[in-house]
Amino acid sequence: MAEIVLDKVTKRYPDGALAVSDVDIQIADGEFIILVGPSGCGKSTTLNMIAGLEDISAGELRIDGERVNERAPKDRDIAMVFQSYALYPHMSVRENMAFPLRLAKVDKATVTRKVEEAARILDLTQHLDRKPGNLSGGQRQRVAMGRAIVRNPKAFLMDEPLSNLDAKLRVQMRTSVSKLQKRLGTTTVYVTHDQTEAMTLGDRVVVMRGGHVQQIGSPQFLYEQPANLFVAGFIGSPSMNFLPATLENSELHTPLGAIPLTDRVRRLAEAANAPREVIIGLRPEHFEDATLLDDNEKSRGGTFNATVDVLESMGSDKFAYFTVEGETATSAELDELAADAGSADLTDGGAQIITRLSAASQATEGAETTIWFDADKLQMFDPSDGRNLTYTE
Amino acid sequence: MAAIGAKTRWALIDIVVVVYALVPVLWIVSLSFKTKETLTDGNFVPRSWTLQNYVDIFNTTVFLRALVNSIGIALIATAIAVVLGTMAAYAIARLDFPGKQALVGVSLLIAMFPQVSLVSPLFEMERGLGLFDTWPGLILPYITFALPLAIYTLSAFFREIPWELEKAAKMDGATPAQAFRRVIAPLAAPGVFTTAILVFIFCWNDFLFAISLTSTEASRTVPAALSFFTGSSQFEDPTGTISAAAVVITVPIILFVLFFQRRIVAGLTSGAVKG
């Protein structure tokens, strides 16, 4: 139970490399906070600095109002779950979970009671006397969790704890991690590179890029009001569609055709002093098959015709992929996102648009379809610095 | 059919290798059981068996004294080399300190240095320092030449232990010393055993230093003492007793290795990380 405050925390390696720069995060007592970002963004370094496994170069880390920069990990009363689980292979599950208590010189009866309680919560009771080597991945993961919860620490730190599990188990464990955290009400800092985990688990999400915090907020807020191009592209799956556009006389000229600005967008763009050249962003769910809408609905947005490249039917929705002729949106942020997703060199002539259509849509692969989009949901970004021109608090 | 052919071929190769390695050993065992009269009859299996050679060597103080020297010197040298080697290897595997590459390079250099070329200078130095023909006079060079071996084997083992285990121990509230003692040391145990056995065999088998740096029973080890064996009279052939002594000093090594073989098996760290 603790409040953790990172006050301009910076990590600079001896060779001069800046891993984390001026990070300010205030984590409330009992909060579940997620650090998310592509690899190399400094999220794990930040977590290790909270743990005490890495020194803090500048700034202050406070736990419950006390400066802990100089304290050894063991004096911070924080438990950590590692990506690799880091179970002690020569000890049984029981000994693994009892290890922190035995180091803390807790008496034997209490150790037994606490270990058995933790084992019951995590459904490990029948495995207590086995060695980690004989356990499945999911069971090992639970033992690592057990070792963390057994001593009621002030906070849990989790470094991509689910990334070694297969997809199905990961979803299952995600729910149980969430339940466990709610039940124990312990402050938790959770690092992941998976934006789905970030969206589903956290009370608040911290998006990081290149050692800098990009935006902090609830998952829904980040999704609806990304502060910049990077957050917009990182949060959401499938990700937001970006297109280059020219802003002229309250109209956007885009590869999808001319889009008149709605009142909301115009007001925000004027307030933000939008440049002529912008990047517009539209989420896949803000598209719809035009044949399914009545005229009244259609008038709120624009339409365009395109040929469906690929159609993926998910049962509840259909994902339709289009290629739109013309320039693709380019910016440093988008390049980095593409590089992280490993799709940097996949763009071949024209911008790729992913749309989420309702299951009733009759669109078929290879056929031309009229697609409607909601112009009021459009977001506008400045290509030079990536800031969101339509951002509202 | 192909599988059977391959199996036969491998079996043949295996037999050739085993026979090649074991014939000289078995020949010595055979010699040690032969009577003086049949020693040179050229039979691989002795025609008449005797234990007289074994009785003889244990009746001489020369052999017993040398055995004590061998055991004492090899054990002390092994213990010191393994303790120093463990610390050095842990530092090399885990820490980044200035001069690390130089340390690794120098220890490699020592391992490659021809020992014969060092015998004369060592002989002079030890006589000057009063170490000649003493236990430390042999223990010191043994440690020197065993350390590179120990550091190399042990650092390979330490590298195998995931570093995250140490971090986890720290997070669980362990001091660095506790983390080493309760997590790292138990996991490194097979490596330490393996290294100890290798170092012990190196010290136990050494003949060059043993013959050059000793002159009396005070510190002469078995391999050196064997070369001084004579029969009960000057004209008697000591082959039988030498063979018996050779067998006696080989047996402890074999037992040692067989006994610790299970502990040497790697893979104790399985289950620590990943799935």
XYZ file of C-alpha atoms in Angstrom:
668
model
C 0.000 0.000 0.000
C 1.858 3.000 -1.148
C 1.940 6.044 -3.294
C 4.865 6.168 -5.715
C 6.057 9.436 -7.183
C 8.621 9.794 -9.952
C 9.856 13.358 -9.975
C 11.901 14.224 -13.077
C 13.562 10.822 -12.954
C 16.370 10.448 -15.476
C 18.653 7.565 -16.406
C 21.871 8.329 -18.211
C 24.342 5.523 -18.841
C 28.069 6.086 -18.363
C 28.541 6.106 -22.147
C 26.213 9.121 -22.320
C 23.166 7.297 -23.681
C 19.961 8.741 -22.275
C 17.561 5.891 -21.522
C 14.933 7.748 -19.535
C 14.524 11.497 -19.522
C 12.648 13.651 -16.990
C 9.868 11.203 -16.260
C 7.115 12.565 -14.023
C 4.535 10.045 -12.886
C 2.364 10.126 -9.782
C 0.999 6.728 -8.919
C -1.809 6.776 -6.387
C -2.174 4.217 -3.614
C -3.784 1.047 -4.949
C -3.577 2.154 -8.552
C -2.803 -0.225 -11.415
C -0.591 1.695 -13.796
C 0.833 0.453 -17.077
C 4.045 1.571 -18.725
C 3.739 0.837 -22.413
C 5.815 1.566 -25.466
C 7.878 -0.075 -28.198
C 11.102 -1.845 -27.264
C 13.847 0.545 -26.218
C 11.431 3.220 -25.011
C 12.802 3.108 -21.453
C 9.831 1.447 -19.766
C 11.839 -1.438 -18.292
C 14.601 0.923 -17.205
C 11.994 3.043 -15.421
C 10.651 -0.052 -13.672
C 14.159 -1.152 -12.667
C 14.789 2.289 -11.206
C 11.625 2.012 -9.108
C 12.809 -1.447 -8.019
C 16.281 -0.202 -7.180
C 18.012 -2.549 -9.618
C 19.292 0.463 -11.561
C 20.593 3.720 -10.154
C 18.696 6.915 -10.762
C 20.978 9.462 -12.498
C 18.875 12.504 -11.676
C 15.506 13.298 -10.168
C 13.783 11.829 -7.185
C 11.803 8.681 -6.491
C 9.479 8.874 -3.504
C 7.541 6.029 -1.964
C 4.955 7.216 0.558
C 6.575 10.645 0.504
C 10.029 9.347 1.405
C 12.973 9.701 -0.930
C 14.247 6.192 -1.736
C 16.830 6.888 -4.474
C 19.676 5.580 -2.346
C 17.888 2.602 -0.783
C 18.820 -0.940 -1.773
C 16.036 -2.996 -3.377
C 15.585 -5.014 -0.202
C 14.861 -1.881 1.839
C 12.159 -0.594 -0.496
C 9.614 -3.315 0.350
C 8.608 -3.825 -3.262
C 8.032 -7.159 -4.981
C 8.790 -7.799 -8.609
C 7.613 -10.354 -11.156
C 10.132 -10.894 -13.933
C 9.467 -11.643 -17.571
C 11.462 -14.851 -17.252
C 9.814 -15.580 -13.844
C 13.297 -16.043 -12.314
C 12.213 -18.897 -10.072
C 14.916 -20.537 -7.963
C 15.324 -23.898 -9.707
C 16.843 -25.684 -6.719
C 13.913 -24.867 -4.449
C 10.412 -26.335 -4.459
C 7.408 -24.125 -5.147
C 6.839 -23.850 -1.411
C 10.438 -22.809 -0.764
C 10.335 -20.348 -3.646
C 7.297 -18.618 -2.213
C 8.647 -18.767 1.333
C 12.032 -17.314 0.350
C 11.182 -13.612 0.864
C 9.520 -14.397 4.201
C 12.443 -16.464 5.418
C 14.833 -13.649 4.504
C 12.613 -11.319 6.513
C 12.999 -13.710 9.484
C 9.274 -14.389 9.784
C 8.495 -17.239 12.179
C 7.821 -20.673 10.714
C 4.117 -20.953 11.469
C 3.379 -17.611 9.812
C 5.457 -18.573 6.781
C 3.492 -21.810 6.348
C 0.186 -20.000 6.770
C 1.013 -17.221 4.324
C 2.470 -19.547 1.685
C -0.576 -21.784 1.855
C -2.899 -18.836 1.628
C -1.084 -17.504 -1.443
C -1.071 -20.977 -2.976
C -4.835 -21.210 -2.474
C -5.432 -17.838 -4.127
C -3.287 -18.844 -7.097
C -4.536 -22.429 -7.268
C -1.081 -23.866 -6.622
C -1.845 -25.945 -3.526
C -1.296 -29.341 -5.176
C 2.001 -28.190 -6.725
C 3.654 -26.864 -3.564
C 6.243 -29.628 -3.336
C 7.234 -29.710 -6.992
C 10.282 -28.052 -8.485
C 9.823 -25.221 -11.011
C 11.393 -27.428 -13.699
C 8.369 -29.746 -13.575
C 5.777 -27.007 -13.963
C 4.096 -25.631 -17.068
C 4.650 -22.039 -18.181
C 1.389 -20.841 -16.673
C 2.109 -22.543 -13.356
C 5.595 -21.028 -13.201
C 4.077 -17.649 -13.873
C 1.694 -18.163 -10.950
C 4.548 -19.202 -8.666
C 6.337 -15.973 -9.577
C 3.155 -14.072 -8.680
C 2.896 -16.045 -5.440
C 6.418 -15.129 -4.462
C 5.464 -11.485 -4.950
C 2.162 -11.445 -3.072
C 3.220 -13.602 -0.133
C 4.780 -10.823 1.892
C 2.228 -8.040 1.308
C 4.702 -5.573 -0.180
C 4.003 -1.881 -0.636
C 3.871 -2.315 -4.397
C 4.156 -4.868 -7.183
C 6.363 -4.298 -10.178
C 5.701 -6.519 -13.159
C 8.035 -6.665 -16.129
C 6.112 -8.135 -19.063
C 4.964 -11.039 -16.885
C 2.724 -12.595 -19.512
C 4.861 -12.301 -22.614
C 6.262 -15.837 -22.356
C 2.842 -17.466 -22.313
C 0.940 -18.650 -25.362
C -1.880 -16.461 -26.637
C -4.823 -18.223 -24.992
C -3.187 -18.553 -21.602
C -2.102 -14.934 -21.781
C -5.708 -13.746 -22.066
C -6.698 -16.008 -19.168
C -3.813 -14.853 -16.976
C -4.527 -11.246 -17.862
C -7.945 -11.562 -16.264
C -6.556 -13.249 -13.178
C -3.808 -10.644 -12.759
C -6.477 -7.974 -12.912
C -8.712 -9.777 -10.391
C -5.776 -10.395 -8.065
C -4.770 -6.759 -8.117
C -8.331 -5.619 -7.378
C -8.590 -8.123 -4.551
C -5.314 -7.151 -2.912
C -5.600 -3.445 -3.736
C -1.813 -3.141 -3.949
C -0.219 -0.399 -6.018
C 1.027 -2.041 -9.195
C 3.345 -0.862 -11.940
C 3.132 -3.086 -14.979
C 5.397 -2.923 -18.003
C 4.302 -4.261 -21.364
C 4.846 -3.632 -25.043
C 1.424 -5.045 -25.843
C -1.135 -2.266 -26.162
C -4.020 -4.732 -25.669
C -2.681 -5.611 -22.221
C -2.213 -1.937 -21.511
C -5.787 -1.108 -22.509
C -7.432 -3.977 -20.641
C -5.469 -3.990 -17.385
C -4.620 -0.486 -16.370
C -6.403 2.166 -14.384
C -4.074 4.525 -16.155
C -1.613 4.017 -18.972
C 1.718 5.768 -19.471
C 2.835 5.734 -23.097
C 6.587 6.117 -23.487
C 8.777 6.711 -26.486
C 12.536 7.164 -26.594
C 12.802 7.708 -22.840
C 10.094 10.392 -22.762
C 6.554 10.140 -21.451
C 4.182 10.839 -24.328
C 0.893 10.824 -22.484
C -0.643 9.594 -19.235
C -4.325 8.830 -18.921
C -7.052 6.243 -18.680
C -7.107 3.735 -21.547
C -10.334 5.210 -22.920
C -8.966 8.738 -22.786
C -5.759 7.756 -24.609
C -7.840 6.040 -27.228
C -10.178 8.955 -27.811
C -7.823 11.863 -27.188
C -4.277 10.846 -28.117
C -1.911 13.731 -27.425
C 0.134 13.069 -30.532
C 0.637 10.936 -33.590
C 2.684 8.369 -31.693
C 0.055 7.654 -29.056
C -2.664 7.657 -31.704
C -0.812 5.068 -33.743
C 0.314 2.951 -30.807
C -2.988 2.629 -28.964
C -5.723 0.674 -30.672
C -5.821 -2.539 -32.640
C -6.112 -2.488 -35.588
C -4.417 0.860 -35.418
C -5.653 4.243 -36.552
C -5.511 5.049 -40.281
C -3.341 8.014 -41.198
C -3.575 10.027 -44.403
C -1.865 13.198 -45.549
C -4.198 16.152 -46.071
C -4.138 19.796 -47.085
C -6.239 22.234 -45.089
C -7.851 24.879 -47.339
C -10.936 27.052 -46.804
C -12.345 24.858 -44.018
C -11.966 21.852 -46.236
C -9.534 18.979 -46.100
C -8.132 17.676 -49.371
C -7.286 14.054 -48.806
C -6.729 10.926 -50.880
C -10.306 10.047 -49.877
C -11.598 13.222 -51.504
C -12.475 16.602 -50.063
C -13.812 16.552 -46.514
C -15.615 19.594 -45.148
C -14.637 20.289 -41.545
C -17.360 19.805 -38.946
C -17.886 22.618 -36.437
C -16.111 20.762 -33.645
C -13.035 19.992 -35.741
C -12.874 23.494 -37.223
C -13.019 25.140 -33.809
C -10.252 22.947 -32.415
C -8.065 23.317 -35.489
C -8.350 27.104 -35.375
C -7.558 27.164 -31.669
C -4.508 24.976 -32.252
C -3.353 27.168 -35.110
C -3.231 24.286 -37.574
C -0.725 24.425 -40.446
C -1.731 23.916 -44.089
C -0.281 20.443 -44.409
C -1.665 18.026 -41.821
C -2.071 14.317 -41.178
C -5.577 13.107 -40.504
C -6.364 10.042 -38.432
C -9.475 7.887 -38.536
C -10.103 4.817 -36.400
C -11.269 1.647 -38.228
C -14.633 1.703 -36.438
C -15.410 5.167 -37.753
C -15.922 3.691 -41.209
C -19.062 1.898 -42.356
C -20.500 0.276 -45.436
C -22.499 3.128 -47.012
C -25.322 0.846 -48.149
C -26.220 0.114 -44.536
C -26.816 3.759 -43.615
C -29.738 6.075 -44.285
C -29.225 9.495 -45.849
C -29.485 11.317 -42.560
C -26.589 9.350 -41.103
C -24.595 9.614 -44.308
C -24.767 13.395 -44.300
C -22.623 13.525 -41.134
C -19.600 12.313 -42.999
C -18.065 11.628 -46.374
C -17.988 8.660 -48.690
C -15.457 7.187 -51.061
C -15.328 4.246 -53.441
C -12.569 1.693 -53.291
C -11.882 -1.946 -54.044
C -11.663 -4.302 -51.072
C -8.170 -5.868 -51.023
C -8.740 -8.239 -48.161
C -11.850 -8.976 -46.141
C -11.570 -10.617 -42.738
C -14.817 -11.722 -41.211
C -14.581 -11.887 -37.419
C -18.214 -12.939 -36.995
C -19.216 -9.869 -35.052
C -17.516 -7.461 -37.467
C -15.811 -7.471 -40.810
C -12.400 -5.930 -41.326
C -12.027 -4.604 -44.854
C -8.608 -3.487 -46.155
C -8.354 -0.910 -48.923
C -5.522 0.735 -50.770
C -6.058 4.422 -51.392
C -4.163 5.973 -54.286
C -1.889 8.890 -53.544
C 0.713 9.883 -51.008
C 1.109 8.095 -47.688
C 1.390 10.063 -44.498
C 4.985 10.358 -43.324
C 6.415 11.532 -40.038
C 9.115 10.421 -37.627
C 6.498 8.999 -35.255
C 4.797 6.911 -37.921
C 8.125 5.595 -39.191
C 9.041 4.498 -35.686
C 5.705 2.781 -35.177
C 6.053 0.977 -38.484
C 9.570 -0.108 -37.590
C 8.364 -1.412 -34.230
C 5.535 -3.338 -35.850
C 8.025 -4.735 -38.376
C 5.965 -3.378 -41.276
C 8.363 -0.614 -42.322
C 8.920 -1.922 -45.823
C 5.476 -3.345 -46.456
C 3.925 -0.188 -47.866
C 3.634 -0.594 -51.609
C 2.080 2.307 -53.495
C -0.747 4.120 -51.807
C -1.993 4.263 -48.251
C -3.451 1.215 -46.621
C -6.816 1.767 -44.889
C -8.264 -0.692 -42.413
C -11.966 -0.367 -41.765
C -14.266 -2.151 -39.377
C -17.638 -2.702 -41.008
C -20.686 -4.232 -39.417
C -21.271 -7.934 -40.000
C -24.275 -7.155 -42.200
C -22.048 -5.574 -44.852
C -22.219 -7.261 -48.259
C -18.700 -6.129 -49.263
C -16.690 -8.841 -50.986
C -13.025 -9.136 -51.797
C -12.097 -7.607 -55.137
C -15.386 -5.742 -55.520
C -15.728 -1.976 -55.393
C -17.596 -0.793 -52.340
C -18.815 2.588 -51.190
C -17.485 3.356 -47.736
C -18.748 6.054 -45.427
C -16.673 7.641 -42.677
C -17.599 9.823 -39.726
C -15.967 13.194 -40.365
C -16.713 14.423 -36.864
C -14.489 11.686 -35.322
C -11.559 12.733 -37.437
C -8.331 13.711 -35.685
C -5.810 16.088 -37.135
C -2.066 16.034 -36.477
C 0.810 18.355 -37.204
C 3.321 16.356 -39.331
C 6.307 18.384 -38.094
C 6.016 17.612 -34.377
C 3.220 15.062 -34.291
C 0.983 17.013 -31.893
C -2.739 16.421 -32.030
C -4.441 19.560 -33.362
C -7.880 18.318 -32.303
C -6.883 17.428 -28.749
C -9.258 18.409 -25.934
C -8.768 17.787 -22.258
C 18.443 -52.014 -42.548
C 20.268 -48.732 -42.833
C 19.656 -48.088 -39.147
C 21.147 -51.429 -38.169
C 24.136 -50.762 -40.425
C 24.700 -47.390 -38.804
C 24.393 -48.908 -35.348
C 26.957 -51.595 -36.113
C 29.333 -49.025 -37.508
C 29.026 -46.908 -34.403
C 29.425 -49.938 -32.160
C 32.640 -50.867 -33.976
C 34.029 -47.341 -33.653
C 33.108 -47.275 -29.966
C 34.847 -50.589 -29.350
C 38.007 -49.441 -31.119
C 38.140 -46.250 -29.038
C 37.490 -48.032 -25.735
C 40.035 -50.760 -26.451
C 42.628 -48.206 -27.528
C 42.117 -46.254 -24.300
C 41.869 -49.170 -21.907
C 44.529 -51.655 -23.090
C 47.471 -49.819 -21.464
C 45.522 -49.485 -18.211
C 44.518 -53.141 -18.188
C 48.124 -54.095 -19.062
C 49.347 -52.307 -15.939
C 46.641 -53.936 -13.837
C 47.674 -57.290 -15.273
C 51.366 -56.628 -14.539
C 50.558 -55.688 -10.958
C 49.010 -59.104 -10.313
C 51.791 -61.136 -11.933
C 54.450 -62.945 -9.945
C 58.076 -62.024 -10.489
C 58.658 -65.157 -12.538
C 55.827 -64.599 -15.008
C 56.316 -60.831 -15.315
C 57.911 -61.000 -18.722
C 56.008 -63.933 -20.186
C 53.966 -61.631 -22.408
C 50.560 -62.984 -21.417
C 47.795 -60.435 -21.163
C 45.981 -62.444 -18.486
C 48.370 -63.497 -15.705
C 48.971 -67.255 -15.519
C 49.570 -67.128 -11.780
C 47.970 -64.452 -9.648
C 49.585 -62.795 -6.654
C 48.881 -59.881 -4.341
C 52.529 -59.759 -3.254
C 53.215 -56.522 -5.161
C 50.453 -54.729 -3.261
C 51.638 -56.101 0.052
C 55.149 -54.945 -0.782
C 54.306 -51.333 -1.584
C 52.265 -50.898 1.570
C 55.128 -52.341 3.568
C 57.513 -49.624 2.432
C 57.379 -46.225 4.101
C 58.418 -44.666 0.793
C 55.075 -45.310 -0.849
C 52.902 -44.535 2.182
C 54.717 -41.280 2.850
C 54.399 -40.291 -0.822
C 50.696 -41.115 -0.720
C 50.211 -38.798 2.242
C 52.136 -36.050 0.437
C 50.084 -36.528 -2.733
C 46.736 -36.421 -0.963
C 47.675 -33.458 1.207
C 49.231 -31.353 -1.517
C 46.506 -32.081 -4.085
C 43.664 -31.385 -1.640
C 45.109 -28.110 -0.359
C 45.974 -26.882 -3.866
C 42.509 -27.858 -5.117
C 40.727 -26.106 -2.257
C 42.653 -22.855 -2.679
C 42.431 -22.879 -6.488
C 38.684 -23.548 -6.438
C 37.942 -20.817 -3.870
C 40.048 -18.229 -5.717
C 38.775 -19.445 -9.073
C 35.133 -19.183 -7.951
C 35.558 -15.585 -6.886
C 37.487 -14.624 -10.013
C 35.071 -16.439 -12.319
C 32.043 -14.832 -10.665
C 33.585 -11.411 -11.167
C 34.459 -12.163 -14.778
C 31.022 -13.534 -15.590
C 29.010 -10.848 -13.795
C 30.904 -7.611 -13.393
C 32.342 -5.093 -15.761
C 35.561 -3.888 -14.200
C 38.613 -2.212 -15.671
C 41.290 -4.717 -16.669
C 38.843 -7.596 -17.071
C 40.086 -8.448 -20.547
C 43.687 -8.241 -19.334
C 42.915 -10.651 -16.480
C 41.321 -13.159 -18.838
C 44.211 -12.746 -21.264
C 46.887 -13.260 -18.627
C 45.228 -16.360 -17.252
C 45.035 -17.759 -20.774
C 48.718 -16.957 -21.188
C 49.584 -18.889 -18.044
C 47.598 -21.868 -19.284
C 49.525 -21.846 -22.561
C 52.964 -21.306 -21.036
C 55.184 -24.384 -21.407
C 55.767 -25.570 -17.858
C 59.097 -27.202 -18.690
C 60.649 -23.821 -19.392
C 59.687 -22.705 -15.878
C 61.193 -25.617 -14.017
C 64.761 -24.280 -13.798
C 63.815 -20.736 -12.691
C 61.334 -22.172 -10.192
C 63.997 -24.532 -8.880
C 66.385 -21.601 -8.289
C 63.708 -19.375 -6.814
C 62.403 -22.008 -4.449
C 65.913 -22.841 -3.245
C 66.504 -19.142 -2.634
C 63.226 -18.749 -0.757
C 63.572 -21.965 1.206
C 60.495 -23.460 -0.410
C 62.382 -26.248 -2.145
C 61.276 -29.716 -1.077
C 58.351 -28.431 1.021
C 54.582 -28.774 0.589
C 54.077 -25.064 -0.224
C 56.841 -25.453 -2.801
C 54.521 -27.701 -4.816
C 51.170 -26.208 -3.768
C 52.064 -22.736 -5.073
C 52.957 -23.734 -8.666
C 49.971 -26.104 -8.752
C 47.617 -23.267 -7.829
C 49.203 -21.056 -10.463
C 48.695 -23.548 -13.226
C 45.312 -24.791 -12.020
C 43.756 -21.333 -11.675
C 43.300 -20.619 -15.405
C 41.590 -23.968 -15.760
C 39.402 -23.259 -12.728
C 38.508 -19.737 -13.855
C 37.619 -20.882 -17.353
C 35.428 -23.774 -16.296
C 33.716 -21.841 -13.523
C 33.010 -18.697 -15.506
C 31.328 -20.858 -18.142
C 29.089 -22.234 -15.385
C 28.361 -18.825 -13.884
C 27.396 -17.493 -17.282
C 24.774 -20.244 -17.473
C 23.022 -19.002 -14.348
C 20.421 -16.404 -15.309
C 21.287 -13.032 -13.871
C 17.627 -12.405 -13.196
C 17.767 -14.926 -10.356
C 20.120 -12.632 -8.532
C 17.901 -9.633 -9.200
C 14.915 -11.637 -7.978
C 16.776 -12.517 -4.781
C 17.589 -8.847 -4.239
C 13.938 -7.926 -4.716
C 12.952 -10.671 -2.291
C 15.017 -8.915 0.330
C 18.395 -10.638 0.130
C 21.688 -8.866 0.686
C 24.296 -9.505 -2.041
C 25.968 -12.044 0.250
C 22.682 -13.844 0.917
C 21.849 -13.850 -2.788
C 25.214 -15.475 -3.543
C 25.047 -18.007 -0.730
C 21.425 -19.102 -1.041
C 20.765 -18.764 -4.754
C 23.937 -18.575 -6.827
C 26.203 -20.950 -4.908
C 23.755 -23.897 -4.862
C 23.250 -23.503 -8.585
C 26.969 -23.261 -9.264
C 27.683 -26.381 -7.183
C 27.933 -28.771 -10.166
C 30.413 -26.386 -11.761
C 32.437 -26.179 -8.578
C 32.508 -29.988 -8.310
C 33.565 -30.392 -11.919
C 36.319 -27.840 -11.509
C 37.472 -29.383 -8.246
C 37.777 -32.782 -9.903
C 39.703 -31.402 -12.877
C 42.072 -29.430 -10.657
C 42.550 -32.374 -8.317
C 43.429 -34.671 -11.226
C 45.887 -32.088 -12.545
C 47.673 -31.864 -9.174
C 47.482 -35.594 -8.530
C 48.979 -36.543 -11.880
C 51.735 -33.955 -12.058
C 55.175 -35.443 -12.481
C 57.269 -32.566 -13.815
C 57.129 -30.269 -10.777
C 57.014 -33.198 -8.374
C 60.286 -34.601 -9.636
C 62.041 -31.232 -10.056
C 61.037 -29.390 -6.914
C 61.419 -32.186 -4.371
C 64.391 -34.123 -3.164
C 63.279 -36.163 -0.178
C 60.314 -37.974 1.265
C 59.316 -34.729 2.964
C 57.297 -33.614 -0.048
C 57.782 -36.170 -2.801
C 54.417 -37.159 -4.298
C 53.512 -40.600 -5.626
C 54.247 -40.029 -9.340
C 57.758 -38.863 -8.420
C 58.250 -41.515 -5.758
C 57.341 -44.241 -8.269
C 60.378 -43.378 -10.337
C 62.573 -44.000 -7.321
C 61.158 -47.452 -6.663
C 63.693 -50.232 -6.564
C 63.270 -53.868 -5.879
C 64.303 -55.320 -2.539
C 67.766 -55.711 -3.996
C 69.496 -53.620 -6.602
C 69.208 -56.364 -9.182
C 65.528 -56.972 -8.738
C 63.113 -55.628 -11.340
C 60.611 -53.198 -9.669
C 58.078 -53.366 -12.554
C 55.558 -55.321 -10.505
C 55.567 -52.934 -7.552
C 55.494 -49.864 -9.794
C 52.452 -51.293 -11.549
C 50.763 -51.990 -8.251
C 51.460 -48.448 -7.044
C 50.155 -47.037 -10.316
C 46.928 -48.976 -9.878
C 46.584 -47.819 -6.289
C 46.876 -44.144 -7.183
C 44.494 -44.453 -10.138
C 41.682 -46.038 -8.142
C 40.850 -42.979 -5.976
C 40.489 -40.789 -9.073
C 38.149 -43.248 -10.744
C 36.037 -43.601 -7.600
C 36.012 -39.851 -7.145
C 34.721 -39.220 -10.665
C 32.159 -42.034 -10.560
C 30.880 -40.842 -7.207
C 30.431 -37.238 -8.270
C 29.315 -37.948 -11.812
C 25.672 -37.371 -10.958
C 26.498 -34.020 -9.430
C 28.507 -32.985 -12.460
C 25.568 -33.467 -14.803
C 24.537 -30.070 -16.044
C 20.956 -28.908 -16.384
C 20.283 -28.193 -12.751
C 19.181 -24.706 -13.709
C 16.341 -25.960 -15.898
C 13.042 -24.439 -14.858
C 14.516 -21.185 -13.652
C 13.448 -19.090 -16.570
C 11.129 -19.148 -19.574
C 8.611 -21.852 -20.376
